[in-house]
PDB file of C-alpha atoms in Angstrom:
ATOM      1  CA  UNK A1073      16.015  25.799  11.850  1.00  0.00           C
ATOM      2  CA  UNK A1074      14.266  22.431  11.904  1.00  0.00           C
ATOM      3  CA  UNK A1075      15.978  19.642   9.962  1.00  0.00           C
ATOM      4  CA  UNK A1076      13.745  18.567   7.116  1.00  0.00           C
ATOM      5  CA  UNK A1077      13.365  14.846   6.411  1.00  0.00           C
ATOM      6  CA  UNK A1078      14.934  13.828   3.114  1.00  0.00           C
ATOM      7  CA  UNK A1079      12.615  12.629   0.352  1.00  0.00           C
ATOM      8  CA  UNK A1080      13.448   8.977  -0.317  1.00  0.00           C
ATOM      9  CA  UNK A1081      13.104   7.286  -3.686  1.00  0.00           C
ATOM     10  CA  UNK A1082      12.651   3.565  -2.966  1.00  0.00           C
ATOM     11  CA  UNK A1083      13.589   1.138  -5.762  1.00  0.00           C
ATOM     12  CA  UNK A1084      12.420  -2.481  -5.631  1.00  0.00           C
ATOM     13  CA  UNK A1085      14.385  -4.584  -8.138  1.00  0.00           C
ATOM     14  CA  UNK A1086      12.701  -7.832  -9.147  1.00  0.00           C
ATOM     15  CA  UNK A1087      13.185 -10.551 -11.728  1.00  0.00           C
ATOM     16  CA  UNK A1088      10.175  -9.375 -13.728  1.00  0.00           C
ATOM     17  CA  UNK A1089       9.767  -5.669 -12.821  1.00  0.00           C
ATOM     18  CA  UNK A1090      11.566  -2.660 -11.355  1.00  0.00           C
ATOM     19  CA  UNK A1091       9.246  -0.557  -9.185  1.00  0.00           C
ATOM     20  CA  UNK A1092       9.769   2.861  -7.635  1.00  0.00           C
ATOM     21  CA  UNK A1093       7.882   5.040  -5.153  1.00  0.00           C
ATOM     22  CA  UNK A1094       8.652   8.351  -3.452  1.00  0.00           C
ATOM     23  CA  UNK A1095       8.274   8.851   0.308  1.00  0.00           C
ATOM     24  CA  UNK A1096       6.571  12.140  -0.559  1.00  0.00           C
ATOM     25  CA  UNK A1097       3.620  10.196  -1.988  1.00  0.00           C
ATOM     26  CA  UNK A1098       2.286   9.658  -5.481  1.00  0.00           C
ATOM     27  CA  UNK A1099       1.750   6.443  -7.406  1.00  0.00           C
ATOM     28  CA  UNK A1100       4.058   3.443  -7.745  1.00  0.00           C
ATOM     29  CA  UNK A1101       5.730   3.382 -11.158  1.00  0.00           C
ATOM     30  CA  UNK A1102       7.137   0.233 -12.727  1.00  0.00           C
ATOM     31  CA  UNK A1103       8.833  -1.136 -15.828  1.00  0.00           C
ATOM     32  CA  UNK A1104       9.733  -4.611 -17.079  1.00  0.00           C
ATOM     33  CA  UNK A1105      13.147  -5.927 -15.990  1.00  0.00           C
ATOM     34  CA  UNK A1106      14.140  -9.471 -17.024  1.00  0.00           C
ATOM     35  CA  UNK A1107      17.288 -11.407 -17.950  1.00  0.00           C
ATOM     36  CA  UNK A1108      18.812  -8.680 -20.151  1.00  0.00           C
ATOM     37  CA  UNK A1109      18.799  -5.974 -17.449  1.00  0.00           C
ATOM     38  CA  UNK A1110      22.110  -5.137 -15.793  1.00  0.00           C
ATOM     39  CA  UNK A1111      22.927  -2.377 -13.287  1.00  0.00           C
ATOM     40  CA  UNK A1112      23.500   0.304 -15.939  1.00  0.00           C
ATOM     41  CA  UNK A1113      20.272  -0.433 -17.817  1.00  0.00           C
ATOM     42  CA  UNK A1114      18.364  -0.560 -14.514  1.00  0.00           C
ATOM     43  CA  UNK A1115      19.690   2.920 -13.687  1.00  0.00           C
ATOM     44  CA  UNK A1116      18.536   4.164 -17.107  1.00  0.00           C
ATOM     45  CA  UNK A1117      15.070   2.662 -16.511  1.00  0.00           C
ATOM     46  CA  UNK A1118      14.795   4.242 -13.048  1.00  0.00           C
ATOM     47  CA  UNK A1119      15.865   7.621 -14.429  1.00  0.00           C
ATOM     48  CA  UNK A1120      12.996   7.485 -16.939  1.00  0.00           C
ATOM     49  CA  UNK A1121      10.492   6.219 -14.358  1.00  0.00           C
ATOM     50  CA  UNK A1122      11.489   8.961 -11.903  1.00  0.00           C
ATOM     51  CA  UNK A1123      11.059  11.771 -14.424  1.00  0.00           C
ATOM     52  CA  UNK A1124       9.335  14.652 -12.627  1.00  0.00           C
ATOM     53  CA  UNK A1125       9.874  13.191  -9.132  1.00  0.00           C
ATOM     54  CA  UNK A1126      12.036  15.244  -6.748  1.00  0.00           C
ATOM     55  CA  UNK A1127      14.061  13.178  -4.259  1.00  0.00           C
ATOM     56  CA  UNK A1128      17.124  13.592  -2.024  1.00  0.00           C
ATOM     57  CA  UNK A1129      18.289  10.019  -1.360  1.00  0.00           C
ATOM     58  CA  UNK A1130      17.767   6.484  -2.724  1.00  0.00           C
ATOM     59  CA  UNK A1131      16.949   3.167  -1.023  1.00  0.00           C
ATOM     60  CA  UNK A1132      17.373   0.070  -3.140  1.00  0.00           C
ATOM     61  CA  UNK A1133      16.171  -3.506  -2.582  1.00  0.00           C
ATOM     62  CA  UNK A1134      18.415  -5.882  -4.537  1.00  0.00           C
ATOM     63  CA  UNK A1135      17.655  -9.569  -5.282  1.00  0.00           C
ATOM     64  CA  UNK A1136      20.932 -10.977  -3.974  1.00  0.00           C
ATOM     65  CA  UNK A1137      23.412 -10.718  -1.096  1.00  0.00           C
ATOM     66  CA  UNK A1138      24.417  -7.206   0.042  1.00  0.00           C
ATOM     67  CA  UNK A1139      26.796  -6.215   2.855  1.00  0.00           C
ATOM     68  CA  UNK A1140      27.375  -2.593   3.936  1.00  0.00           C
ATOM     69  CA  UNK A1141      25.600  -1.221   0.822  1.00  0.00           C
ATOM     70  CA  UNK A1142      27.833  -3.324  -1.450  1.00  0.00           C
ATOM     71  CA  UNK A1143      26.427  -5.950  -3.829  1.00  0.00           C
ATOM     72  CA  UNK A1144      28.326  -9.213  -3.393  1.00  0.00           C
ATOM     73  CA  UNK A1145      27.163 -11.209  -6.428  1.00  0.00           C
ATOM     74  CA  UNK A1146      25.075 -10.882  -9.574  1.00  0.00           C
ATOM     75  CA  UNK A1147      21.389 -11.884  -9.363  1.00  0.00           C
ATOM     76  CA  UNK A1148      20.132 -15.204 -10.765  1.00  0.00           C
ATOM     77  CA  UNK A1149      17.312 -13.760 -12.876  1.00  0.00           C
ATOM     78  CA  UNK A1150      18.965 -10.619 -14.292  1.00  0.00           C
ATOM     79  CA  UNK A1151      22.009  -9.903 -16.488  1.00  0.00           C
ATOM     80  CA  UNK A1152      25.490  -9.757 -14.878  1.00  0.00           C
ATOM     81  CA  UNK A1153      27.240  -6.455 -14.191  1.00  0.00           C
ATOM     82  CA  UNK A1154      26.025  -5.398 -10.719  1.00  0.00           C
ATOM     83  CA  UNK A1155      29.037  -5.994  -8.481  1.00  0.00           C
ATOM     84  CA  UNK A1156      31.065  -2.802  -8.071  1.00  0.00           C
ATOM     85  CA  UNK A1157      28.581  -0.572  -9.927  1.00  0.00           C
ATOM     86  CA  UNK A1158      28.644   2.949  -8.421  1.00  0.00           C
ATOM     87  CA  UNK A1159      24.940   3.837  -8.055  1.00  0.00           C
ATOM     88  CA  UNK A1160      25.639   6.989  -6.000  1.00  0.00           C
ATOM     89  CA  UNK A1161      27.827   8.346  -8.795  1.00  0.00           C
ATOM     90  CA  UNK A1162      25.334   7.329 -11.478  1.00  0.00           C
ATOM     91  CA  UNK A1163      22.342   8.981  -9.782  1.00  0.00           C
ATOM     92  CA  UNK A1164      24.250  11.809  -8.105  1.00  0.00           C
ATOM     93  CA  UNK A1165      22.485  11.055  -4.778  1.00  0.00           C
ATOM     94  CA  UNK A1166      23.350   9.079  -1.624  1.00  0.00           C
ATOM     95  CA  UNK A1167      22.266   5.427  -1.993  1.00  0.00           C
ATOM     96  CA  UNK A1168      21.573   2.701   0.566  1.00  0.00           C
ATOM     97  CA  UNK A1169      21.289  -0.868  -0.714  1.00  0.00           C
ATOM     98  CA  UNK A1170      19.928  -3.915   1.116  1.00  0.00           C
ATOM     99  CA  UNK A1171      18.729  -7.357   0.063  1.00  0.00           C
ATOM    100  CA  UNK A1172      15.165  -7.129  -1.313  1.00  0.00           C
ATOM    101  CA  UNK A1173      13.774  -9.580   1.278  1.00  0.00           C
ATOM    102  CA  UNK A1174      15.297  -7.465   4.055  1.00  0.00           C
ATOM    103  CA  UNK A1175      13.729  -4.299   2.627  1.00  0.00           C
ATOM    104  CA  UNK A1176      10.280  -5.944   2.603  1.00  0.00           C
ATOM    105  CA  UNK A1177      10.938  -7.355   6.085  1.00  0.00           C
ATOM    106  CA  UNK A1178      11.732  -3.904   7.483  1.00  0.00           C
ATOM    107  CA  UNK A1179       8.455  -2.592   6.061  1.00  0.00           C
ATOM    108  CA  UNK A1180       6.570  -5.524   7.645  1.00  0.00           C
ATOM    109  CA  UNK A1181       8.119  -5.235  11.112  1.00  0.00           C
ATOM    110  CA  UNK A1182       5.903  -4.636  14.156  1.00  0.00           C
ATOM    111  CA  UNK A1183       8.411  -4.997  16.981  1.00  0.00           C
ATOM    112  CA  UNK A1184       9.866  -7.947  18.870  1.00  0.00           C
ATOM    113  CA  UNK A1185      11.463 -10.909  17.060  1.00  0.00           C
ATOM    114  CA  UNK A1186      10.236 -11.326  13.484  1.00  0.00           C
ATOM    115  CA  UNK A1187      11.223 -13.922  10.887  1.00  0.00           C
ATOM    116  CA  UNK A1188      10.449 -12.902   7.292  1.00  0.00           C
ATOM    117  CA  UNK A1189      10.251 -15.394   4.424  1.00  0.00           C
ATOM    118  CA  UNK A1190       9.696 -14.217   0.855  1.00  0.00           C
ATOM    119  CA  UNK A1191       8.139 -16.819  -1.454  1.00  0.00           C
ATOM    120  CA  UNK A1192       8.863 -16.055  -5.094  1.00  0.00           C
ATOM    121  CA  UNK A1193      11.048 -17.367  -7.876  1.00  0.00           C
ATOM    122  CA  UNK A1194      13.417 -18.319  -5.061  1.00  0.00           C
ATOM    123  CA  UNK A1195      13.272 -17.916  -1.282  1.00  0.00           C
ATOM    124  CA  UNK A1196      14.180 -14.667   0.470  1.00  0.00           C
ATOM    125  CA  UNK A1197      14.715 -14.492   4.227  1.00  0.00           C
ATOM    126  CA  UNK A1198      15.492 -11.945   6.925  1.00  0.00           C
ATOM    127  CA  UNK A1199      15.156 -11.563  10.657  1.00  0.00           C
ATOM    128  CA  UNK A1200      14.613  -8.452  12.764  1.00  0.00           C
ATOM    129  CA  UNK A1201      15.205  -8.626  16.517  1.00  0.00           C
ATOM    130  CA  UNK A1202      14.419  -5.520  18.572  1.00  0.00           C
ATOM    131  CA  UNK A1203      14.957  -3.189  15.571  1.00  0.00           C
ATOM    132  CA  UNK A1204      18.211  -4.864  14.475  1.00  0.00           C
ATOM    133  CA  UNK A1205      17.696  -6.030  10.878  1.00  0.00           C
ATOM    134  CA  UNK A1206      19.677  -8.988   9.556  1.00  0.00           C
ATOM    135  CA  UNK A1207      19.534 -10.464   6.038  1.00  0.00           C
ATOM    136  CA  UNK A1208      19.708 -14.265   6.011  1.00  0.00           C
ATOM    137  CA  UNK A1209      20.781 -16.615   3.246  1.00  0.00           C
ATOM    138  CA  UNK A1210      18.559 -19.502   4.373  1.00  0.00           C
ATOM    139  CA  UNK A1211      17.562 -20.446   0.827  1.00  0.00           C
ATOM    140  CA  UNK A1212      20.650 -22.562   0.170  1.00  0.00           C
ATOM    141  CA  UNK A1213      20.792 -24.407   3.502  1.00  0.00           C
ATOM    142  CA  UNK A1214      20.052 -28.143   3.273  1.00  0.00           C
ATOM    143  CA  UNK A1215      16.389 -28.988   3.831  1.00  0.00           C
ATOM    144  CA  UNK A1216      15.900 -32.643   2.828  1.00  0.00           C
ATOM    145  CA  UNK A1217      17.232 -35.358   0.508  1.00  0.00           C
ATOM    146  CA  UNK A1218      20.349 -33.333  -0.254  1.00  0.00           C
ATOM    147  CA  UNK A1219      18.232 -30.425  -1.543  1.00  0.00           C
ATOM    148  CA  UNK A1220      17.872 -26.886  -0.196  1.00  0.00           C
ATOM    149  CA  UNK A1221      14.964 -24.886   1.203  1.00  0.00           C
ATOM    150  CA  UNK A1222      14.774 -22.990  -2.093  1.00  0.00           C
ATOM    151  CA  UNK A1223      14.622 -26.256  -4.056  1.00  0.00           C
ATOM    152  CA  UNK A1224      11.387 -27.083  -2.227  1.00  0.00           C
ATOM    153  CA  UNK A1225       9.854 -23.636  -1.599  1.00  0.00           C
ATOM    154  CA  UNK A1226      10.685 -21.794  -4.840  1.00  0.00           C
ATOM    155  CA  UNK A1227       8.379 -21.390  -7.828  1.00  0.00           C
ATOM    156  CA  UNK A1228       9.995 -24.247  -9.762  1.00  0.00           C
ATOM    157  CA  UNK A1229       9.059 -26.637  -6.941  1.00  0.00           C
ATOM    158  CA  UNK A1230       5.434 -25.476  -6.949  1.00  0.00           C
ATOM    159  CA  UNK A1231       5.247 -26.144 -10.689  1.00  0.00           C
ATOM    160  CA  UNK A1232       7.018 -29.511 -10.427  1.00  0.00           C
ATOM    161  CA  UNK A1233       5.461 -30.950  -7.252  1.00  0.00           C
ATOM    162  CA  UNK A1234       2.031 -29.338  -7.461  1.00  0.00           C
ATOM    163  CA  UNK A1235       0.299 -26.882  -5.155  1.00  0.00           C
ATOM    164  CA  UNK A1236      -0.569 -29.204  -2.244  1.00  0.00           C
ATOM    165  CA  UNK A1237       2.932 -30.680  -1.825  1.00  0.00           C
ATOM    166  CA  UNK A1238       4.533 -27.240  -2.214  1.00  0.00           C
ATOM    167  CA  UNK A1239       2.238 -25.786   0.468  1.00  0.00           C
ATOM    168  CA  UNK A1240       3.030 -28.705   2.800  1.00  0.00           C
ATOM    169  CA  UNK A1241       6.756 -27.987   2.400  1.00  0.00           C
ATOM    170  CA  UNK A1242       6.151 -24.299   3.175  1.00  0.00           C
ATOM    171  CA  UNK A1243       4.474 -25.331   6.453  1.00  0.00           C
ATOM    172  CA  UNK A1244       7.249 -27.841   7.267  1.00  0.00           C
ATOM    173  CA  UNK A1245       9.983 -25.274   6.559  1.00  0.00           C
ATOM    174  CA  UNK A1246       8.291 -22.593   8.658  1.00  0.00           C
ATOM    175  CA  UNK A1247       7.993 -25.091  11.540  1.00  0.00           C
ATOM    176  CA  UNK A1248      11.697 -26.017  11.301  1.00  0.00           C
ATOM    177  CA  UNK A1249      12.919 -22.426  11.039  1.00  0.00           C
ATOM    178  CA  UNK A1250      10.619 -21.277  13.850  1.00  0.00           C
ATOM    179  CA  UNK A1251      12.016 -23.991  16.128  1.00  0.00           C
ATOM    180  CA  UNK A1252      15.580 -22.940  15.279  1.00  0.00           C
ATOM    181  CA  UNK A1253      15.221 -19.136  15.366  1.00  0.00           C
ATOM    182  CA  UNK A1254      12.429 -18.669  17.956  1.00  0.00           C
ATOM    183  CA  UNK A1255      10.663 -15.651  16.418  1.00  0.00           C
ATOM    184  CA  UNK A1256       7.599 -14.103  18.089  1.00  0.00           C
ATOM    185  CA  UNK A1257       5.889 -14.164  14.700  1.00  0.00           C
ATOM    186  CA  UNK A1258       6.556 -14.973  11.057  1.00  0.00           C
ATOM    187  CA  UNK A1259       5.695 -12.783   8.080  1.00  0.00           C
ATOM    188  CA  UNK A1260       5.388 -14.580   4.740  1.00  0.00           C
ATOM    189  CA  UNK A1261       5.719 -12.240   1.770  1.00  0.00           C
ATOM    190  CA  UNK A1262       6.802 -12.376  -1.849  1.00  0.00           C
ATOM    191  CA  UNK A1263       4.608 -12.943  -4.882  1.00  0.00           C
ATOM    192  CA  UNK A1264       3.650 -16.540  -4.019  1.00  0.00           C
ATOM    193  CA  UNK A1265       2.207 -15.857  -0.560  1.00  0.00           C
ATOM    194  CA  UNK A1266      -1.065 -15.202  -2.398  1.00  0.00           C
ATOM    195  CA  UNK A1267      -1.055 -18.877  -3.485  1.00  0.00           C
ATOM    196  CA  UNK A1268      -1.181 -20.214   0.092  1.00  0.00           C
ATOM    197  CA  UNK A1269      -4.710 -21.390   1.009  1.00  0.00           C
ATOM    198  CA  UNK A1270      -3.927 -20.950   4.701  1.00  0.00           C
ATOM    199  CA  UNK A1271      -0.999 -19.838   6.858  1.00  0.00           C
ATOM    200  CA  UNK A1272       1.203 -21.674   9.363  1.00  0.00           C
ATOM    201  CA  UNK A1273       0.716 -20.933  13.086  1.00  0.00           C
ATOM    202  CA  UNK A1274       2.014 -17.522  14.249  1.00  0.00           C
ATOM    203  CA  UNK A1275       2.344 -16.365  10.622  1.00  0.00           C
ATOM    204  CA  UNK A1276       0.724 -13.494   8.772  1.00  0.00           C
ATOM    205  CA  UNK A1277       0.743 -12.423   5.143  1.00  0.00           C
ATOM    206  CA  UNK A1278       3.160  -9.773   4.012  1.00  0.00           C
ATOM    207  CA  UNK A1279       2.500  -7.339   1.212  1.00  0.00           C
ATOM    208  CA  UNK A1280       4.897  -6.435  -1.603  1.00  0.00           C
ATOM    209  CA  UNK A1281       4.154  -2.726  -1.052  1.00  0.00           C
ATOM    210  CA  UNK A1282       5.892  -3.098   2.339  1.00  0.00           C
ATOM    211  CA  UNK A1283       9.164  -3.097   0.376  1.00  0.00           C
ATOM    212  CA  UNK A1284       8.661   0.632  -0.193  1.00  0.00           C
ATOM    213  CA  UNK A1285       7.912   1.241   3.503  1.00  0.00           C
ATOM    214  CA  UNK A1286      11.147  -0.599   4.292  1.00  0.00           C
ATOM    215  CA  UNK A1287      13.071   1.502   1.809  1.00  0.00           C
ATOM    216  CA  UNK A1288      11.799   4.718   3.363  1.00  0.00           C
ATOM    217  CA  UNK A1289      12.677   3.409   6.856  1.00  0.00           C
ATOM    218  CA  UNK A1290      16.308   2.820   5.793  1.00  0.00           C
ATOM    219  CA  UNK A1291      16.668   6.611   5.755  1.00  0.00           C
ATOM    220  CA  UNK A1292      13.898   7.869   8.033  1.00  0.00           C
ATOM    221  CA  UNK A1293      13.673   5.409  10.987  1.00  0.00           C
ATOM    222  CA  UNK A1294      16.406   6.412  13.437  1.00  0.00           C
ATOM    223  CA  UNK A1295      15.705   3.373  15.698  1.00  0.00           C
ATOM    224  CA  UNK A1296      16.522   0.875  12.936  1.00  0.00           C
ATOM    225  CA  UNK A1297      19.922  -0.860  12.947  1.00  0.00           C
ATOM    226  CA  UNK A1298      20.904  -2.366   9.588  1.00  0.00           C
TER     227      UNK A1298
END
């Protein structure tokens, strides 16, 4: 008998919304998240959103550091209570968890060496080299004047410094990181990519829906190394 592919439920956890989509098709479903949502309440929300959807396994994009499917610290924009939460037990299904920027990066990947930067409330980053996917905590590295990349590229900087200066720092940061990491191309995703008037050299726009493609690939793409 032929092995049937599992149906994946991909969950994209954000500071403002939780979104889900099944690899079997259908429409994206979402609900408001926010600073009062912890792991248990997120699981309750997903259970309601997924009502009527059949699935075998879960892929989860989490807004914080993850190693070997384990959440290392609570997210900045949500309530505490994520570290050590047993999602597989709660949902009764196998669960794979990666950083949310990495999940979107995987869905954006087109071979070779790719650097992914997610512009949003903060700064997400990941790199994929010949199908080996690596989350990167670039956001808190020093960038200039004792401040970090996230201090200059995050949403608070855009509001404080204005659009033109923020966009200039995006270009400067991409140039620096490209020189250091030598990607073949850069994908810029996250909610604020839509605010860029133009893109740096060798860069293309990502799409938030690629997070779901990345979630499906965590289970279905046998060439991917995470």
